Coordinates of N, CA and C in Angstrom, one line a residue:
X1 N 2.3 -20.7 2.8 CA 3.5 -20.8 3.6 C 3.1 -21.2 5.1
X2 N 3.8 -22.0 5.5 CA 3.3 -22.3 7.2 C 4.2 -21.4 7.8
X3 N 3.3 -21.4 9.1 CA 4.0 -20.4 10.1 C 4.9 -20.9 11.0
X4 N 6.1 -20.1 11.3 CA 7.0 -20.9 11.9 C 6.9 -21.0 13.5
X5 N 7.0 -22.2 14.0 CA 6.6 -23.3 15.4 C 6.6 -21.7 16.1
X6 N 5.7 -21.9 16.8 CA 6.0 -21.0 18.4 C 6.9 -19.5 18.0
X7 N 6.5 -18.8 16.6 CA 6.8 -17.9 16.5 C 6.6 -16.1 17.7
X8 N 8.3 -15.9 18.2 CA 8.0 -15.1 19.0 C 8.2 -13.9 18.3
X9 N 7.4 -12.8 18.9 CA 7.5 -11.2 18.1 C 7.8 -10.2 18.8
X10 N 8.6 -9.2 18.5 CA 8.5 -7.8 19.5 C 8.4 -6.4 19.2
X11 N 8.3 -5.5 19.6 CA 7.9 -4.2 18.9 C 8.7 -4.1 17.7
X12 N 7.7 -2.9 16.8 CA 8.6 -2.9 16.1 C 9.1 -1.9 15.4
X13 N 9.6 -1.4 16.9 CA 10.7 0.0 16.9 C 10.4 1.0 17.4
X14 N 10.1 1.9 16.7 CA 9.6 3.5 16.8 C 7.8 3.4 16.2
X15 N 7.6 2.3 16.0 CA 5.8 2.6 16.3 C 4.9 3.2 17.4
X16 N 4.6 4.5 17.2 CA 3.8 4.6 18.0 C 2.8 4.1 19.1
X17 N 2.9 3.9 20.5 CA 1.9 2.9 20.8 C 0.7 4.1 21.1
X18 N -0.5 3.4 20.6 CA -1.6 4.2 20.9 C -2.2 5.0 22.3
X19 N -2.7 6.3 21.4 CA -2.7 6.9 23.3 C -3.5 6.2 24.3
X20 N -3.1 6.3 25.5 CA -3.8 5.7 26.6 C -3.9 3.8 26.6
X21 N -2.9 3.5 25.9 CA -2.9 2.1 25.6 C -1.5 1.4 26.2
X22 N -1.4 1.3 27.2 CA -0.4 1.3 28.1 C -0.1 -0.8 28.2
X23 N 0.0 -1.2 26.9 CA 0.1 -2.6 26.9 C 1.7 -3.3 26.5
X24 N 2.8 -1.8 26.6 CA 4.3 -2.3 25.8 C 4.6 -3.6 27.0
X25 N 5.4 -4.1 25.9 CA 5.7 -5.3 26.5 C 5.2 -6.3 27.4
X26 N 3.9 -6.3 27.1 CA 3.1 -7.5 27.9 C 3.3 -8.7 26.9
X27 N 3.2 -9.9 27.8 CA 3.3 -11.1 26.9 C 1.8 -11.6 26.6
X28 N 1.8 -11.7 25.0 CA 0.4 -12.3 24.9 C 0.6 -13.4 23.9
X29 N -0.3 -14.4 23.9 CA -0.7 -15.6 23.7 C -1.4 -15.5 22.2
X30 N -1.3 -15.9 20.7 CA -2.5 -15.7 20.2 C -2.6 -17.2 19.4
X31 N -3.3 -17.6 20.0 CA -3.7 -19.3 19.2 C -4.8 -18.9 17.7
X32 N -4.6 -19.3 16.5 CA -5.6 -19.3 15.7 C -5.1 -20.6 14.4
X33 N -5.6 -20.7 14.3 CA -5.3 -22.0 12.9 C -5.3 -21.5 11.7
X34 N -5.8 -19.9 11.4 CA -5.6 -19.1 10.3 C -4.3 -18.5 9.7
X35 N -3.6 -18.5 9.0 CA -1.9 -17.5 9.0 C -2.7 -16.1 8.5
X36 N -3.9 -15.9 8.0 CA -3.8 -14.6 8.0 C -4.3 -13.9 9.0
X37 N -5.1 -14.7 9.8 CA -5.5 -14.1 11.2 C -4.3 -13.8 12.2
X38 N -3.4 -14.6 12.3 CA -2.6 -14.6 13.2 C -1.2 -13.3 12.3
X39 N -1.1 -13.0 11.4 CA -0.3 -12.2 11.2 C -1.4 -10.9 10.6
X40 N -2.0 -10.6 10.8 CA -3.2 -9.1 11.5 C -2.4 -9.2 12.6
X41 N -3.1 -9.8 13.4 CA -2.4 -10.0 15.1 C -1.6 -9.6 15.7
X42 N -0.5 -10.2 15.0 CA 0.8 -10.0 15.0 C 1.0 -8.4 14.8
X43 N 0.5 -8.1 13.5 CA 1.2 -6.7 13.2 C 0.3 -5.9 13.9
X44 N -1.2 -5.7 14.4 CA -1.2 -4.7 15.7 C -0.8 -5.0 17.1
X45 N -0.5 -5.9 17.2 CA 0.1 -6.2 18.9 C 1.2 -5.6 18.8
X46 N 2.4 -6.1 17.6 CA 3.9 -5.3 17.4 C 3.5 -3.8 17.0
X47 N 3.1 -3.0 16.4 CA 2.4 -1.6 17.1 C 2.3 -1.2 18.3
X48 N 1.9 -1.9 19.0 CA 1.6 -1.7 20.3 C 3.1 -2.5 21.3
X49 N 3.8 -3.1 20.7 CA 4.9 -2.8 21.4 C 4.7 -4.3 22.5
X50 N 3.6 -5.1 22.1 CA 3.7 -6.2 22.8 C 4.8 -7.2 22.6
X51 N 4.9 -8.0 23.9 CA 5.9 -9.0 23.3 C 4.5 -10.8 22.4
X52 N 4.6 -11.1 21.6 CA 3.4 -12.0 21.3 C 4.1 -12.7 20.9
X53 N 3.1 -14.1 21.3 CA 3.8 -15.8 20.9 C 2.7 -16.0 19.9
X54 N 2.7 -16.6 18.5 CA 1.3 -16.7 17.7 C 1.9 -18.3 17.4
X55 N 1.0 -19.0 17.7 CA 0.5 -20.6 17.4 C -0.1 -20.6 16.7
X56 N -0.2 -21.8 16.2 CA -1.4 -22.2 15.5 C -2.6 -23.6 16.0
X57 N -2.1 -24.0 17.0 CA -3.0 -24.9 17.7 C -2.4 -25.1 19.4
X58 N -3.3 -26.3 20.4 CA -2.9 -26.4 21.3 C -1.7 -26.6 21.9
X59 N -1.7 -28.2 20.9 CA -0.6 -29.1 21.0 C 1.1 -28.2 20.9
X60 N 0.7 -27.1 19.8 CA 2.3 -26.5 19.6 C 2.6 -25.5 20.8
X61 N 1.3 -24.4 21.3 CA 1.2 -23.8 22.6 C 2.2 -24.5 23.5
X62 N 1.3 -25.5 23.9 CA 2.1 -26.2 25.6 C 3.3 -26.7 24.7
X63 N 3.6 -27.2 24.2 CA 5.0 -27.5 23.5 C 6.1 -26.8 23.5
X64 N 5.5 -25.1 23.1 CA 6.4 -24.2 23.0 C 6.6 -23.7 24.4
X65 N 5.8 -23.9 25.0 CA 5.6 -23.2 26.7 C 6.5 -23.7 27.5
X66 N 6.6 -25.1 27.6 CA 7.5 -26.4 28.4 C 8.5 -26.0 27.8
X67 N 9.4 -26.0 26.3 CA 10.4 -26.1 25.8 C 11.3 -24.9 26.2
X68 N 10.5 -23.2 25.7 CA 10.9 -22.1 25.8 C 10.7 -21.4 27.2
X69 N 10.3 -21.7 28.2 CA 10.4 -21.5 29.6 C 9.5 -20.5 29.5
X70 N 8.3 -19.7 28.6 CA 7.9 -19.1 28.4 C 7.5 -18.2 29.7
X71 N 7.2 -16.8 29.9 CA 6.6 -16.3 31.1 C 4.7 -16.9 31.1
X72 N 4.2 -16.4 32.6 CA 2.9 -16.5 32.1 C 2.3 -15.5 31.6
X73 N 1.6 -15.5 30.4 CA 1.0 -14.7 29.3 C 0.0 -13.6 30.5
X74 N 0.0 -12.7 30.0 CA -0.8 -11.4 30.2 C -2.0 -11.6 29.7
X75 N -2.5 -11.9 28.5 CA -2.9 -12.4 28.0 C -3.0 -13.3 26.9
X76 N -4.6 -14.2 27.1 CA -4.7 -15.2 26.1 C -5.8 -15.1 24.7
X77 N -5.6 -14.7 23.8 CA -5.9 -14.6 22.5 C -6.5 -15.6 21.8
X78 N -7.6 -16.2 21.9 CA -7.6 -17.3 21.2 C -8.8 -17.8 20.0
X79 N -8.5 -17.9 18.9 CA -10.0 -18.3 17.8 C -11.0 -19.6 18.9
X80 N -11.7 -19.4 18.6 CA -13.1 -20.7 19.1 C -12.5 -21.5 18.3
X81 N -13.0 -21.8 17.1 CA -12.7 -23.2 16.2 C -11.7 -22.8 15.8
X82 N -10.7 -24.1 16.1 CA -9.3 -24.7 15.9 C -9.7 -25.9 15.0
X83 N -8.0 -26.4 15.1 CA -8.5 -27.8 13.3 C -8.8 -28.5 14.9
X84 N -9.6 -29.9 14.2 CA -9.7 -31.0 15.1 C -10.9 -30.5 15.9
X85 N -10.9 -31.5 17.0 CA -12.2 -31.1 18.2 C -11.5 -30.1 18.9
X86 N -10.6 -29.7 18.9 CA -10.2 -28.4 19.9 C -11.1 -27.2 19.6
X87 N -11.3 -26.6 20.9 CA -12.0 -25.1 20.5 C -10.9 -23.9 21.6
X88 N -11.0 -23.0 21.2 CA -10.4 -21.8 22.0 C -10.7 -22.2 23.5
X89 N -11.5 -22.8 23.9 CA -11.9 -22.7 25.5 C -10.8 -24.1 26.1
X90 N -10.5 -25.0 25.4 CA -10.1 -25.9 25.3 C -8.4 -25.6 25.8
X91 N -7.8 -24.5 24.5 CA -6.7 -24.1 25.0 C -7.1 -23.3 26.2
X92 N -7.7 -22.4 26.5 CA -7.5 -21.5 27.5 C -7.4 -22.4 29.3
X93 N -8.2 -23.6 28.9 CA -8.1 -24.5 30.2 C -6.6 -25.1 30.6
X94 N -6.3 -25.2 29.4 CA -5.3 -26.3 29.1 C -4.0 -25.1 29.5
X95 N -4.0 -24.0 28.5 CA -2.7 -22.6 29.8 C -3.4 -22.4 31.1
X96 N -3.9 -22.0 31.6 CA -4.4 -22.4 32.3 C -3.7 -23.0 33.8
X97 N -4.2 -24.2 33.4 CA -3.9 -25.1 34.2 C -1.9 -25.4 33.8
X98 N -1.6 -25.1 33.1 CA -0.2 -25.5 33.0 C 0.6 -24.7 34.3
X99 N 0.0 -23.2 34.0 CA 0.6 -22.4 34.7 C -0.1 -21.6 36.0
X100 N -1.3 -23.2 36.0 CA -1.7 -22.7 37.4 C -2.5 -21.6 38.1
X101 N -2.7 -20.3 37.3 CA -3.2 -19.2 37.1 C -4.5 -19.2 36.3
X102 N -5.0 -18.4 36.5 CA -6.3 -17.9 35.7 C -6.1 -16.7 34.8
X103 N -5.3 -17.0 33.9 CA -5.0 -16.0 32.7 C -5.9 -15.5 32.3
X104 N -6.3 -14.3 32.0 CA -7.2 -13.7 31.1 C -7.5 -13.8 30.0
X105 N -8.3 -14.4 29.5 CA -8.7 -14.5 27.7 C -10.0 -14.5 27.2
X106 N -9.4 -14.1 25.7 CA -10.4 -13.2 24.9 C -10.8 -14.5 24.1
X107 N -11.8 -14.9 23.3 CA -12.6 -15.8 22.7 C -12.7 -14.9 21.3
X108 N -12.0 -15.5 20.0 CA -13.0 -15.0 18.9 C -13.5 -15.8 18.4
X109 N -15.0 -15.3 18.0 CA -15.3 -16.7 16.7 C -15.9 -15.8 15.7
X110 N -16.2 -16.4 14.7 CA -16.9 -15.7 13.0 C -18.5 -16.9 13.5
X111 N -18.7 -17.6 14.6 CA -20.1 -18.2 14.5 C -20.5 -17.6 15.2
X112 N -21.8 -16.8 15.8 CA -22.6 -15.9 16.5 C -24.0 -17.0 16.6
X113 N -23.8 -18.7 15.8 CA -25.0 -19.0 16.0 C -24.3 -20.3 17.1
X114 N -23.1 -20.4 17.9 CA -22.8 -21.0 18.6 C -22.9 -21.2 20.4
X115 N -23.5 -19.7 20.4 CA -23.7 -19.6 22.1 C -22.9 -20.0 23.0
X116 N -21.3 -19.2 22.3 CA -20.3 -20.0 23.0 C -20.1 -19.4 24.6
X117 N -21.2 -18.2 25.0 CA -21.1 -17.8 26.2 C -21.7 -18.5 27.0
X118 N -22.5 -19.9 27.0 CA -23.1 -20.8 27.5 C -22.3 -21.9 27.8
X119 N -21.4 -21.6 26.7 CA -20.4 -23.1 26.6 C -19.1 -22.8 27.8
X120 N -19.2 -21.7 28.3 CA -17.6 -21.3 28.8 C -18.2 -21.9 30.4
X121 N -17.4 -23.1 30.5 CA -17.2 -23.6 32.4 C -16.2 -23.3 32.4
X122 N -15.3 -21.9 32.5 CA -14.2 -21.6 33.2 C -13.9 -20.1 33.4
X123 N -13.1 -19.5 34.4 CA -13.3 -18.2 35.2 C -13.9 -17.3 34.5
X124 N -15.2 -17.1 34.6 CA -16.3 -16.2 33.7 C -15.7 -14.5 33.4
X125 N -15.3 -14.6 34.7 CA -14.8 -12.5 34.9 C -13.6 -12.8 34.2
X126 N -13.0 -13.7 34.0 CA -11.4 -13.6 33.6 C -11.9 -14.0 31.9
X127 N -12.6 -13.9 31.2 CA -12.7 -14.7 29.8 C -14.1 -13.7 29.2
X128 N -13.6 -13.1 28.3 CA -14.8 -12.9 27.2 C -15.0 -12.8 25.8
X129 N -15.9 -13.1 24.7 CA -16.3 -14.3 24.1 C -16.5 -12.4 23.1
X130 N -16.0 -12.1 21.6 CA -16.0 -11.1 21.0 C -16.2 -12.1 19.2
X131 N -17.1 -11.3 18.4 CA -17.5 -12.1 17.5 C -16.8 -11.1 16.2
X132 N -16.7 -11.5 15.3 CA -16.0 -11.2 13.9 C -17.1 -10.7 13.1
X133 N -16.8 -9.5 12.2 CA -15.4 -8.8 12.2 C -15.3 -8.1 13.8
X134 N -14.1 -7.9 14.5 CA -14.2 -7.4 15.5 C -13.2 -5.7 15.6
X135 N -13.8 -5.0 15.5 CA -13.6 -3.9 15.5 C -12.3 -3.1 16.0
X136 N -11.3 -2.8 15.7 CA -10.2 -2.2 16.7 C -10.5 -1.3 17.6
X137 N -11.6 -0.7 17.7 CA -11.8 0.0 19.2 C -12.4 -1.3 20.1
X138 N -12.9 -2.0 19.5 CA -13.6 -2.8 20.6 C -12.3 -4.5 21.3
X139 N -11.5 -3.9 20.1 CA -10.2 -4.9 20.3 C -9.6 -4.2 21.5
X140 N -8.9 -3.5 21.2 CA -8.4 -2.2 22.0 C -9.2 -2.1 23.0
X141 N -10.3 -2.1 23.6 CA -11.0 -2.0 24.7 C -10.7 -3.3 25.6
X142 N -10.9 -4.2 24.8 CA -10.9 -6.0 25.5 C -9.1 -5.5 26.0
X143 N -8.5 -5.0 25.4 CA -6.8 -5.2 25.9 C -6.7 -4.2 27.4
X144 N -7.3 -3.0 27.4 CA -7.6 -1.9 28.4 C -8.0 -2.5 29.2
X145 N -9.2 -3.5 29.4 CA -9.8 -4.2 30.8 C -8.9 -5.1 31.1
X146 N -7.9 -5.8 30.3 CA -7.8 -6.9 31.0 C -6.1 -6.3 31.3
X147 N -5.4 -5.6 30.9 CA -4.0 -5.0 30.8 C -3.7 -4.1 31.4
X148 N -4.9 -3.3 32.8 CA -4.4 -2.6 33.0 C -5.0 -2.4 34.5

C-alpha cells in the first residue's frame, strides 16, 4: 500500500506521553522511503503527542511544505539512503535552506560502514548521525537534546 502524499498525524488521545518527555505537539519532519519505518515513527511520535509530517522522499517534503504552509519543523527525522542519489543530508540542506533556519536533525542509517559523520558539511551541533536498530532510550534521548 503506498503512503498517502504528505501524510499529517496527531496525538492519539489519552496516550500517555512518557515521563520527563516534554515533546506534545512539536512539529516533526520524518523523511524515509520505507512504509514500515515511517509508520513505527509515526505510532511513537503519536504517543508522544507530536504533531508529525511522514514523507517518503525530498521532492514530496518541499512539495508538501510550499503547498500546506507548513510551520518550521522542530525537528528533522531523516533515513541516510533514500530511492535515487538522494541521501538524508541532502534533505536536511534542502529544509533547511527553504526555511532559512538551521533545523535540527537526526540521521538514520542501517550502514555503519558509510562514515556518514565525515560526510555531514552542514550545522554539525544541530545534526546527529544514530545507526540501526536504534534503541528507544537512545531515540528518546536524541528527542530530549534537541526539544528541550
Amino acid at each position: 500500500a503506498a503512503w498517502p502524499a504528505g501524510c499529517r498525524s496527531r496525538c492519539l488521545g489519552d496516550a500517555p506521553v512518557p515521563s520527563g518527555l516534554l515533546v506534545e505537539s512539536r512539529h516533526l519532519v520524518v523523511v524515509d522511503d520505507d512504509l514500515t519505518i515511517l509508520e513505527a515513527m509515526r505510532d511513537i511520535l503519536l504517543l508522544w503527542c507530536c504533531e508529525v509530517l511522514l514523507v517518503a522522499s525530498q521532492q514530496e517534503l518541499l512539495e508538501v511544505l510550499a503547498r500546506d504552509n507548513y510551520p518550521t519543523p522542530d525537528l528533522l527525522i531523516v533515513d541516510y539512503r533514500l530511492s535515487g542519489d538522494t541521501t538524508g543530508i541532502d534533505v536536511i540542506k534542502a529544509v533547511r535552506t527553504f526555511f532559512n533556519v538551521s533545523i535540527p536533525a537526526v540521521i538514520i542509517s542501517g550502514d555503519t560502514t558509510l562514515g556518514i559523520e565525515s560526510k555531514i558539511d552542514i550545522d554539525i551541533d544541530k545534526t546527529r548521525v544514530f545507526y540501526k536498530p536504534l534503541s528507544g532510550n537512545l531515540f528518546k534521548a536524541a528527542l530530549l537534546e534537541f526539544l528541550q
